[in-house]
Amino acid sequence: MSLAAEPDHAALHDAVLGIHRDVLEDDSVLAEDNFYDMGGDSLLALQVLGRIERELGVKVPAQAFFTAESIGDVAERVAAEQSLDTAAATGQDTAHRGRASMAQEWALLSALRDPQAPILQFHVVYRVTGPLDTGRLGAALRQVAQRNESLRTSFRAERDRAALTVEPCPEVSLETMDYEGVPNAELDEFLRGYVRQPFDRSRAPLWRTLAVRREAAVHMLVFVFDHMIADGWSLDTFVRDLSAAYTSGELPAPTGGSGVYAEWAAGQWQRWESGRQQELTSYWQSQLPADAADFGLRLPGHQGAGELTKPSSLVLDIAPETARALREASQALRATPYCVSMAVVNALVAHVTGRPRVTLLTTNANRLDGAYQDTVGWFANGVFPTTDVDLSGSFRDLVGAVRQSILGATAHGDMPAMFVRRGIWPQLPAGFRKDPGVYFMYNDVWGAGLGFGDGVEVTPYHLVEDADSPGLHMWLQREGETLRLQILHYESEYPAAYVRDFAGRLVAALGLLTGQPDRPMSELLLTP
């Protein structure tokens, strides 16, 4: 029986390596060696190709063999051709293979180089009151996975690159358990551990679902995603598709474009290598400090560098009158709540640090290409809007300046931040460690639209998170008419008392500045 009938990946690699060793008459040859560096030539190459076809039942194109960088690359091509042959014989779809996107490659290689790097995962939790059919839910999840290739994608490192594989048949990780009668605090502790369990990125799926029964008709429903396959925007697409598949058995038509993420990833590399790298480097060099050491913003309460310990979080519900003032100011100033609230953060940071120029960390959705509006994938990039802040001026003027900073960051935020920063500061390490800084984001609660039909109430459940990187990370999250501030930090960097005080000052500034946008900001920020 040929190996083509039994697609064992490791055995296939061993067989290809064995053929090379026989033809080269050298048992010391390794998979990472280049055939020609080890004494191969065109005549010996034909022998290798002939034996692979006879013994493994796979015909490898000669051009692919001649351009392979290593014997391991040849083995991967044999595996790919074998998969095509098997699928053709059985009538099944085949796995799609290609290069991972820039952010995916950076994340995978960084994690392999630095096992202590932050776990890049996110989650959403719901409380479901009413009948929940887990069999029906599993079928709906499979439909969603079938539409969205990212939900069937795995990754592997190939030297200094990351390759992705999209599996043809959707797997679904749907777990169920009974936690009836268990106290809420104990359940939360369990769920916090569950959502932090890492994925094996070499095996799809890189997302999982857990349904926890609390009472006869009450469940906690948990979705966990590796960031490499999805971002926050993707969650809205995911829950929209899941809701429709569960209630009607059919997926909705995309409201925007629903392109193939792997094709977008290939196009991203092409744009980067065709001049976009130089354009972005030039723009951000004009915005950011010349010295990388000045990039990380530290507030006065920062306790210095050292080991990050005691991850902590603070959650504050914003008073309704303050949330209303933000909405009204956004309308009056003709700016988004994101822009107006970021201007408040800029003003407060400038006030407490004395800096006349403030760089914040934030996230760009990177969904300007309409062809991918409804595609599940990792499009979001970190950006660094930088604004000159004159506290003697009015808040209205600062909002205008921040608007320009955000527009500039959005227009130049289509590539992952680390690639851009290393273009400016080549001495930066290649890992995924984040700089200490002040991160700010304003958004609606992702995934709030999940629904399972009449008689079933689905409400978001806010599971307290822990910090996973240095700095101060702040979110204003809107859910209907309510607004919530969440801050993640390490107490070894920022003591809890300092964070509470800063949060209080931020909420106060939000009300003062939006309520009196034409007064000098220095006067308002000094108001007790």
Short mmCIF file of C-alpha atoms in Angstrom, two decimals:
data_model
loop_
_atom_site.label_atom_id
_atom_site.label_comp_id
_atom_site.label_asym_id
_atom_site.label_seq_id
_atom_site.Cartn_x
_atom_site.Cartn_y
_atom_site.Cartn_z
CA MET A 1 0.00 0.00 0.00
CA SER A 2 1.40 3.44 -0.91
CA LEU A 3 1.66 6.25 1.58
CA ALA A 4 -0.77 8.21 -0.57
CA ALA A 5 -3.51 5.94 0.77
CA GLU A 6 -2.56 6.79 4.36
CA PRO A 7 -1.92 10.54 4.69
CA ASP A 8 0.28 10.45 7.83
CA HIS A 9 2.07 13.81 7.82
CA ALA A 10 5.10 12.71 9.86
CA ALA A 11 5.52 9.47 7.89
CA LEU A 12 5.31 11.38 4.65
CA HIS A 13 8.05 13.79 5.73
CA ASP A 14 10.23 10.86 6.80
CA ALA A 15 9.70 9.15 3.47
CA VAL A 16 10.63 12.25 1.47
CA LEU A 17 13.72 12.78 3.61
CA GLY A 18 14.68 9.12 3.18
CA ILE A 19 14.48 9.41 -0.60
CA HIS A 20 16.76 12.44 -0.55
CA ARG A 21 19.26 10.66 1.69
CA ASP A 22 19.33 7.62 -0.61
CA VAL A 23 19.81 9.65 -3.77
CA LEU A 24 22.48 11.86 -2.16
CA GLU A 25 24.01 8.81 -0.41
CA ASP A 26 24.28 10.81 2.79
CA ASP A 27 22.37 9.81 5.94
CA SER A 28 23.33 13.06 7.70
CA VAL A 29 21.04 15.13 5.46
CA LEU A 30 18.32 16.95 7.45
CA ALA A 31 14.91 18.30 6.50
CA GLU A 32 16.11 21.88 6.83
CA ASP A 33 18.99 21.31 4.40
CA ASN A 34 18.89 22.57 0.84
CA PHE A 35 19.13 19.78 -1.73
CA TYR A 36 21.71 21.58 -3.88
CA ASP A 37 23.81 22.69 -0.89
CA MET A 38 24.14 19.00 0.02
CA GLY A 39 25.56 18.04 -3.39
CA GLY A 40 22.40 17.73 -5.45
CA ASP A 41 22.25 18.55 -9.16
CA SER A 42 19.66 18.43 -11.93
CA LEU A 43 20.22 14.74 -12.70
CA LEU A 44 19.90 13.74 -9.04
CA ALA A 45 16.82 15.97 -8.79
CA LEU A 46 15.14 13.94 -11.53
CA GLN A 47 15.91 10.78 -9.54
CA VAL A 48 14.27 12.26 -6.45
CA LEU A 49 11.18 13.34 -8.39
CA GLY A 50 10.90 9.94 -10.04
CA ARG A 51 11.11 8.06 -6.74
CA ILE A 52 8.56 10.36 -5.09
CA GLU A 53 6.12 9.67 -7.92
CA ARG A 54 6.73 5.89 -7.92
CA GLU A 55 6.89 5.29 -4.18
CA LEU A 56 4.50 7.90 -2.82
CA GLY A 57 2.12 8.22 -5.74
CA VAL A 58 2.59 11.99 -5.98
CA LYS A 59 3.82 13.95 -8.98
CA VAL A 60 5.62 17.12 -7.84
CA PRO A 61 6.06 19.84 -10.47
CA ALA A 62 9.74 20.18 -11.37
CA GLN A 63 9.65 23.96 -10.94
CA ALA A 64 8.38 23.57 -7.38
CA PHE A 65 11.25 21.21 -6.59
CA PHE A 66 13.93 23.40 -8.13
CA THR A 67 12.78 26.51 -6.22
CA ALA A 68 12.27 24.80 -2.82
CA GLU A 69 14.47 26.25 -0.09
CA SER A 70 14.74 23.01 1.85
CA ILE A 71 13.91 19.32 1.74
CA GLY A 72 11.19 20.05 4.28
CA ASP A 73 9.61 22.44 1.76
CA VAL A 74 9.61 19.63 -0.79
CA ALA A 75 7.86 17.38 1.73
CA GLU A 76 5.21 20.06 2.31
CA ARG A 77 4.62 20.30 -1.43
CA VAL A 78 4.28 16.51 -1.60
CA ALA A 79 1.72 16.67 1.22
CA ALA A 80 -0.20 19.43 -0.58
CA GLU A 81 -0.25 17.50 -3.87
CA GLN A 82 -1.30 14.35 -2.02
CA SER A 83 -4.23 16.21 -0.44
CA LEU A 84 -5.31 17.41 -3.87
CA ASP A 85 -5.14 13.87 -5.25
CA THR A 86 -7.09 12.44 -2.31
CA ALA A 87 -9.78 15.09 -2.56
CA ALA A 88 -10.13 14.58 -6.30
CA ALA A 89 -10.59 10.86 -5.78
CA THR A 90 -13.21 11.27 -3.06
CA GLY A 91 -14.99 14.33 -4.39
CA GLN A 92 -14.23 16.28 -1.20
CA ASP A 93 -13.14 19.89 -0.96
CA THR A 94 -9.50 20.42 -0.17
CA ALA A 95 -7.73 22.43 2.46
CA HIS A 96 -6.53 25.84 1.33
CA ARG A 97 -2.96 26.78 2.17
CA GLY A 98 -1.17 30.08 1.98
CA ARG A 99 0.83 32.66 3.89
CA ALA A 100 -0.74 34.06 7.05
CA SER A 101 -1.49 37.76 7.24
CA MET A 102 1.12 40.13 8.61
CA ALA A 103 -0.48 40.33 12.07
CA GLN A 104 -0.98 36.55 12.20
CA GLU A 105 2.63 35.90 11.25
CA TRP A 106 3.91 38.36 13.80
CA ALA A 107 1.75 36.87 16.56
CA LEU A 108 2.65 33.25 15.81
CA LEU A 109 6.39 33.77 15.49
CA SER A 110 6.49 36.07 18.53
CA ALA A 111 4.71 33.51 20.69
CA LEU A 112 7.17 30.81 19.62
CA ARG A 113 10.13 33.05 20.47
CA ASP A 114 8.67 34.28 23.75
CA PRO A 115 6.50 31.73 25.60
CA GLN A 116 5.78 34.36 28.27
CA ALA A 117 4.20 36.76 25.76
CA PRO A 118 0.55 37.75 26.37
CA ILE A 119 -2.11 35.25 25.30
CA LEU A 120 -3.94 36.89 22.40
CA GLN A 121 -7.50 35.75 22.98
CA PHE A 122 -10.84 37.40 23.54
CA HIS A 123 -14.24 36.17 24.66
CA VAL A 124 -17.87 37.05 25.06
CA VAL A 125 -20.29 35.63 27.62
CA TYR A 126 -24.11 35.65 27.56
CA ARG A 127 -26.85 34.74 29.97
CA VAL A 128 -29.55 32.83 28.10
CA THR A 129 -32.97 32.63 29.77
CA GLY A 130 -35.39 30.30 28.06
CA PRO A 131 -35.08 27.00 26.20
CA LEU A 132 -31.67 26.44 24.61
CA ASP A 133 -31.37 23.51 22.19
CA THR A 134 -27.67 22.57 22.21
CA GLY A 135 -28.12 20.20 19.26
CA ARG A 136 -29.60 23.01 17.23
CA LEU A 137 -26.86 25.32 18.44
CA GLY A 138 -24.17 22.89 17.28
CA ALA A 139 -25.72 22.69 13.82
CA ALA A 140 -25.87 26.49 13.63
CA LEU A 141 -22.24 26.78 14.69
CA ARG A 142 -21.23 24.38 11.91
CA GLN A 143 -23.08 26.52 9.37
CA VAL A 144 -21.30 29.64 10.54
CA ALA A 145 -17.93 27.87 10.39
CA GLN A 146 -18.67 26.66 6.87
CA ARG A 147 -19.25 30.23 5.67
CA ASN A 148 -16.30 31.83 7.46
CA GLU A 149 -12.94 30.32 6.52
CA SER A 150 -11.12 31.92 9.46
CA LEU A 151 -13.15 29.70 11.79
CA ARG A 152 -11.54 26.68 10.09
CA THR A 153 -7.97 27.98 9.98
CA SER A 154 -4.81 26.72 11.67
CA PHE A 155 -1.21 27.95 11.53
CA ARG A 156 2.31 26.63 11.52
CA ALA A 157 5.73 28.24 11.39
CA GLU A 158 7.93 27.71 8.35
CA ARG A 159 11.32 29.19 9.15
CA ASP A 160 10.72 32.95 9.40
CA ARG A 161 7.19 32.80 8.01
CA ALA A 162 3.77 31.64 9.14
CA ALA A 163 1.56 29.49 6.93
CA LEU A 164 -2.18 29.12 7.27
CA THR A 165 -4.33 26.13 6.39
CA VAL A 166 -8.09 26.38 5.92
CA GLU A 167 -9.76 23.03 6.53
CA PRO A 168 -12.66 22.12 4.21
CA CYS A 169 -14.94 20.51 6.79
CA PRO A 170 -15.92 22.65 9.80
CA GLU A 171 -15.17 21.32 13.22
CA VAL A 172 -17.14 22.74 16.12
CA SER A 173 -16.01 22.75 19.72
CA LEU A 174 -19.27 22.86 21.69
CA GLU A 175 -18.91 21.81 25.31
CA THR A 176 -21.75 21.49 27.82
CA MET A 177 -21.69 21.23 31.58
CA ASP A 178 -24.02 21.47 34.55
CA TYR A 179 -23.27 24.10 37.21
CA GLU A 180 -26.69 24.23 38.83
CA GLY A 181 -26.58 25.51 42.39
CA VAL A 182 -22.94 26.63 42.22
CA PRO A 183 -22.43 30.17 43.63
CA ASN A 184 -21.93 32.94 41.07
CA ALA A 185 -18.47 33.80 42.42
CA GLU A 186 -17.31 30.22 41.93
CA LEU A 187 -18.76 30.13 38.43
CA ASP A 188 -17.02 33.38 37.51
CA GLU A 189 -13.71 32.03 38.77
CA PHE A 190 -14.16 28.92 36.63
CA LEU A 191 -15.11 30.94 33.55
CA ARG A 192 -12.15 33.28 33.94
CA GLY A 193 -9.87 30.25 33.84
CA TYR A 194 -11.77 28.75 30.92
CA VAL A 195 -11.48 31.80 28.67
CA ARG A 196 -7.71 32.00 29.27
CA GLN A 197 -6.96 28.42 28.23
CA PRO A 198 -4.69 28.75 25.18
CA PHE A 199 -5.28 27.12 21.82
CA ASP A 200 -2.98 24.84 19.87
CA ARG A 201 -2.61 27.05 16.82
CA SER A 202 -1.53 24.13 14.65
CA ARG A 203 -5.03 22.61 14.89
CA ALA A 204 -8.35 24.11 13.87
CA PRO A 205 -10.70 25.30 15.20
CA LEU A 206 -9.13 28.17 17.13
CA TRP A 207 -12.39 29.04 18.86
CA ARG A 208 -14.67 27.18 21.23
CA THR A 209 -18.13 27.36 22.75
CA LEU A 210 -19.27 26.38 26.23
CA ALA A 211 -22.88 26.11 27.41
CA VAL A 212 -23.19 26.03 31.21
CA ARG A 213 -26.57 25.02 32.61
CA ARG A 214 -27.49 27.09 35.69
CA GLU A 215 -31.18 26.24 36.02
CA ALA A 216 -33.77 24.37 34.02
CA ALA A 217 -34.07 27.22 31.50
CA VAL A 218 -31.00 29.34 32.29
CA HIS A 219 -27.60 28.89 30.65
CA MET A 220 -24.34 30.78 30.48
CA LEU A 221 -23.05 30.72 26.91
CA VAL A 222 -19.33 31.40 26.38
CA PHE A 223 -17.45 31.97 23.12
CA VAL A 224 -13.64 32.16 23.12
CA PHE A 225 -11.58 33.16 20.07
CA ASP A 226 -7.89 33.19 19.36
CA HIS A 227 -7.22 36.73 18.15
CA MET A 228 -5.37 35.27 15.16
CA ILE A 229 -8.67 34.29 13.52
CA ALA A 230 -10.99 37.12 14.58
CA ASP A 231 -11.21 40.65 15.94
CA GLY A 232 -13.94 42.58 17.75
CA TRP A 233 -15.70 43.60 14.55
CA SER A 234 -15.82 39.93 13.51
CA LEU A 235 -17.83 39.12 16.62
CA ASP A 236 -20.80 41.13 15.35
CA THR A 237 -20.69 39.20 12.06
CA PHE A 238 -20.39 35.91 13.96
CA VAL A 239 -23.40 36.50 16.23
CA ARG A 240 -25.54 37.81 13.36
CA ASP A 241 -24.88 34.65 11.35
CA LEU A 242 -25.33 32.41 14.38
CA SER A 243 -28.64 34.02 15.35
CA ALA A 244 -30.05 33.50 11.86
CA ALA A 245 -28.75 29.93 11.54
CA TYR A 246 -30.21 28.97 14.94
CA THR A 247 -33.63 30.54 14.44
CA SER A 248 -34.23 29.82 10.74
CA GLY A 249 -31.65 27.24 9.74
CA GLU A 250 -30.33 29.61 7.07
CA LEU A 251 -27.51 32.11 6.99
CA PRO A 252 -28.36 35.73 6.17
CA ALA A 253 -27.07 37.44 3.07
CA PRO A 254 -24.03 39.59 3.92
CA THR A 255 -24.95 43.25 4.35
CA GLY A 256 -21.50 44.24 3.07
CA GLY A 257 -18.82 42.32 1.24
CA SER A 258 -17.83 38.89 2.54
CA GLY A 259 -14.47 38.19 0.96
CA VAL A 260 -11.98 35.44 1.66
CA TYR A 261 -9.58 36.42 4.43
CA ALA A 262 -6.67 34.38 3.05
CA GLU A 263 -6.90 36.32 -0.22
CA TRP A 264 -6.91 39.59 1.71
CA ALA A 265 -3.81 38.43 3.60
CA ALA A 266 -1.97 37.76 0.35
CA GLY A 267 -2.95 41.20 -0.93
CA GLN A 268 -1.74 42.83 2.27
CA TRP A 269 1.76 41.42 1.82
CA GLN A 270 1.76 42.56 -1.79
CA ARG A 271 0.81 46.14 -0.80
CA TRP A 272 3.46 46.20 1.93
CA GLU A 273 6.21 45.07 -0.40
CA SER A 274 5.08 47.40 -3.21
CA GLY A 275 5.80 50.64 -1.38
CA ARG A 276 3.28 50.93 1.42
CA GLN A 277 6.02 50.25 3.97
CA GLN A 278 7.87 53.38 2.95
CA GLU A 279 4.71 55.51 2.94
CA LEU A 280 3.71 54.46 6.43
CA THR A 281 7.20 54.78 7.85
CA SER A 282 7.46 58.33 6.52
CA TYR A 283 4.09 59.35 7.99
CA TRP A 284 4.62 57.89 11.45
CA GLN A 285 8.15 59.25 11.67
CA SER A 286 6.57 62.69 11.36
CA GLN A 287 4.20 61.90 14.23
CA LEU A 288 6.15 59.88 16.79
CA PRO A 289 9.23 60.66 18.90
CA ALA A 290 12.62 60.19 17.29
CA ASP A 291 13.74 58.01 20.20
CA ALA A 292 11.87 54.73 20.84
CA ALA A 293 12.47 55.20 24.57
CA ASP A 294 10.16 58.24 24.53
CA PHE A 295 7.30 56.29 22.96
CA GLY A 296 5.98 54.56 26.07
CA LEU A 297 3.80 57.03 27.97
CA ARG A 298 3.95 56.71 31.75
CA LEU A 299 1.62 58.61 34.07
CA PRO A 300 2.93 60.12 37.34
CA GLY A 301 1.68 57.11 39.32
CA HIS A 302 3.85 54.64 37.39
CA GLN A 303 6.14 52.72 39.76
CA GLY A 304 8.92 51.94 37.31
CA ALA A 305 9.99 48.99 35.25
CA GLY A 306 10.19 45.53 36.70
CA GLU A 307 8.32 42.26 36.83
CA LEU A 308 4.62 42.61 36.05
CA THR A 309 2.62 41.26 38.98
CA LYS A 310 -0.93 41.42 40.34
CA PRO A 311 -3.04 41.90 37.19
CA SER A 312 -6.07 43.96 38.12
CA SER A 313 -9.11 45.69 36.68
CA LEU A 314 -11.50 48.47 37.56
CA VAL A 315 -15.04 48.79 36.22
CA LEU A 316 -17.12 51.94 36.69
CA ASP A 317 -20.66 52.60 35.52
CA ILE A 318 -20.80 56.15 34.15
CA ALA A 319 -23.59 58.29 35.57
CA PRO A 320 -26.49 58.72 33.09
CA GLU A 321 -26.10 62.52 33.06
CA THR A 322 -22.40 62.20 32.09
CA ALA A 323 -23.20 59.70 29.33
CA ARG A 324 -25.89 62.05 28.09
CA ALA A 325 -23.47 65.02 28.15
CA LEU A 326 -21.06 63.02 25.96
CA ARG A 327 -23.80 62.22 23.44
CA GLU A 328 -25.00 65.82 23.30
CA ALA A 329 -21.47 67.22 23.01
CA SER A 330 -20.71 64.81 20.16
CA GLN A 331 -23.72 66.13 18.26
CA ALA A 332 -22.91 69.78 19.01
CA LEU A 333 -19.22 69.41 18.10
CA ARG A 334 -19.98 67.30 15.02
CA ALA A 335 -17.67 64.52 16.16
CA THR A 336 -18.06 60.88 17.16
CA PRO A 337 -18.24 59.92 20.85
CA TYR A 338 -14.92 58.13 20.26
CA CYS A 339 -13.29 61.35 19.10
CA VAL A 340 -14.78 63.47 21.90
CA SER A 341 -13.90 61.01 24.67
CA MET A 342 -10.38 60.58 23.28
CA ALA A 343 -10.00 64.36 23.40
CA VAL A 344 -10.90 64.19 27.10
CA VAL A 345 -8.19 61.58 27.68
CA ASN A 346 -5.67 63.73 25.79
CA ALA A 347 -6.50 66.76 27.92
CA LEU A 348 -6.24 64.86 31.21
CA VAL A 349 -2.97 63.14 30.24
CA ALA A 350 -1.47 66.48 29.17
CA HIS A 351 -2.65 68.00 32.46
CA VAL A 352 -1.15 65.33 34.74
CA THR A 353 2.10 64.82 32.80
CA GLY A 354 2.81 68.35 31.56
CA ARG A 355 3.32 67.01 28.03
CA PRO A 356 2.34 69.40 25.23
CA ARG A 357 2.18 66.51 22.74
CA VAL A 358 0.34 63.32 23.64
CA THR A 359 0.54 59.94 21.92
CA LEU A 360 -2.20 57.48 22.83
CA LEU A 361 -2.50 53.85 21.82
CA THR A 362 -5.73 52.77 20.19
CA THR A 363 -7.10 50.37 17.58
CA ASN A 364 -8.03 50.92 13.95
CA ALA A 365 -10.76 48.57 12.67
CA ASN A 366 -9.08 48.52 9.21
CA ARG A 367 -12.35 47.72 7.42
CA LEU A 368 -12.26 50.46 4.80
CA ASP A 369 -12.30 47.89 1.99
CA GLY A 370 -15.99 47.18 1.45
CA ALA A 371 -15.24 43.74 0.03
CA TYR A 372 -14.42 42.51 3.55
CA GLN A 373 -17.01 44.30 5.68
CA ASP A 374 -18.65 41.03 6.73
CA THR A 375 -15.57 38.80 6.82
CA VAL A 376 -14.46 37.09 10.02
CA GLY A 377 -10.74 37.64 10.43
CA TRP A 378 -8.04 39.70 12.10
CA PHE A 379 -8.09 43.05 10.33
CA ALA A 380 -7.69 45.42 13.31
CA ASN A 381 -4.36 47.17 13.83
CA GLY A 382 -2.89 49.23 16.63
CA VAL A 383 -2.30 52.91 15.83
CA PHE A 384 -0.88 55.88 17.73
CA PRO A 385 -2.86 59.12 17.20
CA THR A 386 -0.60 61.95 18.33
CA THR A 387 -1.98 65.40 19.19
CA ASP A 388 -0.59 68.76 20.27
CA VAL A 389 -2.53 69.80 23.39
CA ASP A 390 -2.77 73.47 24.43
CA LEU A 391 -4.63 73.50 27.72
CA SER A 392 -5.07 77.26 27.56
CA GLY A 393 -7.32 76.69 24.56
CA SER A 394 -10.87 75.38 24.42
CA PHE A 395 -12.03 71.81 24.39
CA ARG A 396 -13.80 72.55 21.11
CA ASP A 397 -10.44 73.29 19.49
CA LEU A 398 -8.89 70.16 20.98
CA VAL A 399 -11.70 67.99 19.59
CA GLY A 400 -10.90 69.36 16.13
CA ALA A 401 -7.20 68.55 16.57
CA VAL A 402 -7.96 65.03 17.82
CA ARG A 403 -10.30 64.48 14.89
CA GLN A 404 -7.42 65.21 12.52
CA SER A 405 -5.14 62.87 14.49
CA ILE A 406 -7.69 60.06 14.28
CA LEU A 407 -8.26 60.60 10.56
CA GLY A 408 -4.53 60.54 9.93
CA ALA A 409 -4.10 57.40 12.02
CA THR A 410 -6.98 55.69 10.22
CA ALA A 411 -5.58 56.57 6.80
CA HIS A 412 -2.18 55.19 7.86
CA GLY A 413 -3.34 52.29 10.01
CA ASP A 414 -3.75 49.56 7.41
CA MET A 415 -0.66 47.61 8.45
CA PRO A 416 0.21 46.04 11.84
CA ALA A 417 1.75 48.48 14.28
CA MET A 418 4.86 46.41 15.05
CA PHE A 419 5.89 46.28 11.38
CA VAL A 420 5.53 50.04 11.14
CA ARG A 421 7.37 50.71 14.41
CA ARG A 422 10.29 48.48 13.45
CA GLY A 423 10.56 50.46 10.24
CA ILE A 424 11.03 53.58 12.38
CA TRP A 425 13.07 51.99 15.18
CA PRO A 426 14.88 48.93 13.75
CA GLN A 427 16.44 48.19 17.14
CA LEU A 428 13.07 47.14 18.59
CA PRO A 429 12.79 43.45 19.51
CA ALA A 430 10.68 41.26 17.27
CA GLY A 431 8.46 39.90 20.05
CA PHE A 432 4.85 40.63 20.89
CA ARG A 433 5.60 42.44 24.15
CA LYS A 434 3.67 45.68 24.32
CA ASP A 435 5.01 49.02 25.45
CA PRO A 436 3.76 50.67 28.59
CA GLY A 437 1.46 53.42 27.48
CA VAL A 438 -2.09 54.70 27.75
CA TYR A 439 -4.44 52.71 25.55
CA PHE A 440 -7.92 54.07 24.95
CA MET A 441 -10.90 52.76 23.01
CA TYR A 442 -14.58 53.65 22.77
CA ASN A 443 -16.98 51.17 21.22
CA ASP A 444 -20.36 49.54 21.48
CA VAL A 445 -20.26 46.21 23.28
CA TRP A 446 -19.21 43.73 20.60
CA GLY A 447 -21.61 40.91 19.87
CA ALA A 448 -24.62 42.44 21.61
CA GLY A 449 -27.02 41.28 18.89
CA LEU A 450 -27.18 37.54 19.67
CA GLY A 451 -30.73 36.19 19.65
CA PHE A 452 -32.34 32.74 19.75
CA GLY A 453 -35.91 33.57 18.84
CA ASP A 454 -39.11 34.36 20.71
CA GLY A 455 -39.27 33.24 24.30
CA VAL A 456 -35.49 33.31 24.75
CA GLU A 457 -33.79 36.30 26.37
CA VAL A 458 -30.08 36.76 25.66
CA THR A 459 -28.14 39.39 27.60
CA PRO A 460 -24.38 40.09 27.67
CA TYR A 461 -22.68 38.98 30.88
CA HIS A 462 -19.64 41.02 31.85
CA LEU A 463 -16.90 38.75 33.10
CA VAL A 464 -14.16 40.67 34.90
CA GLU A 465 -10.90 40.53 32.93
CA ASP A 466 -7.26 40.78 33.96
CA ALA A 467 -4.49 42.85 32.42
CA ASP A 468 -2.21 40.92 30.07
CA SER A 469 0.29 43.61 29.04
CA PRO A 470 1.98 46.66 30.57
CA GLY A 471 0.49 50.13 30.70
CA LEU A 472 -2.97 51.48 31.40
CA HIS A 473 -5.69 50.05 29.14
CA MET A 474 -9.00 51.89 29.14
CA TRP A 475 -12.29 51.21 27.37
CA LEU A 476 -15.51 53.18 27.31
CA GLN A 477 -18.15 50.67 26.33
CA ARG A 478 -21.67 51.65 25.33
CA GLU A 479 -24.57 49.27 25.74
CA GLY A 480 -27.79 50.95 24.74
CA GLU A 481 -28.03 54.15 26.79
CA THR A 482 -25.55 53.01 29.42
CA LEU A 483 -21.82 53.67 29.44
CA ARG A 484 -19.15 51.76 31.33
CA LEU A 485 -15.45 52.48 31.92
CA GLN A 486 -13.10 49.54 32.27
CA ILE A 487 -9.40 49.87 33.09
CA LEU A 488 -6.92 46.99 33.07
CA HIS A 489 -3.48 47.32 34.68
CA TYR A 490 -0.81 45.63 36.77
CA GLU A 491 -0.62 46.81 40.35
CA SER A 492 3.16 46.45 40.19
CA GLU A 493 3.04 49.31 37.66
CA TYR A 494 0.04 51.34 38.82
CA PRO A 495 -1.32 50.86 42.34
CA ALA A 496 -5.06 50.24 42.55
CA ALA A 497 -5.56 53.45 44.56
CA TYR A 498 -3.87 55.52 41.84
CA VAL A 499 -6.00 53.91 39.11
CA ARG A 500 -9.20 54.59 41.05
CA ASP A 501 -8.18 58.22 41.49
CA PHE A 502 -7.27 58.60 37.81
CA ALA A 503 -10.56 56.98 36.75
CA GLY A 504 -12.47 59.41 38.97
CA ARG A 505 -10.62 62.37 37.45
CA LEU A 506 -11.31 61.06 33.95
CA VAL A 507 -15.04 60.73 34.58
CA ALA A 508 -15.11 64.22 36.12
CA ALA A 509 -13.21 65.65 33.15
CA LEU A 510 -15.66 63.95 30.79
CA GLY A 511 -18.53 65.87 32.35
CA LEU A 512 -16.68 69.20 32.74
CA LEU A 513 -15.13 69.43 29.28
CA THR A 514 -18.14 68.26 27.32
CA GLY A 515 -20.44 70.49 29.36
CA GLN A 516 -18.39 73.68 28.76
CA PRO A 517 -16.49 73.15 25.50
CA ASP A 518 -15.60 76.86 24.97
CA ARG A 519 -13.92 77.58 28.31
CA PRO A 520 -10.13 77.20 28.70
CA MET A 521 -9.44 73.58 29.58
CA SER A 522 -6.85 74.58 32.20
CA GLU A 523 -9.59 76.26 34.23
CA LEU A 524 -11.93 73.29 34.06
CA LEU A 525 -9.31 70.65 34.89
CA LEU A 526 -8.35 72.55 38.04
CA THR A 527 -11.96 72.59 39.24
CA PRO A 528 -12.29 70.44 42.40
#
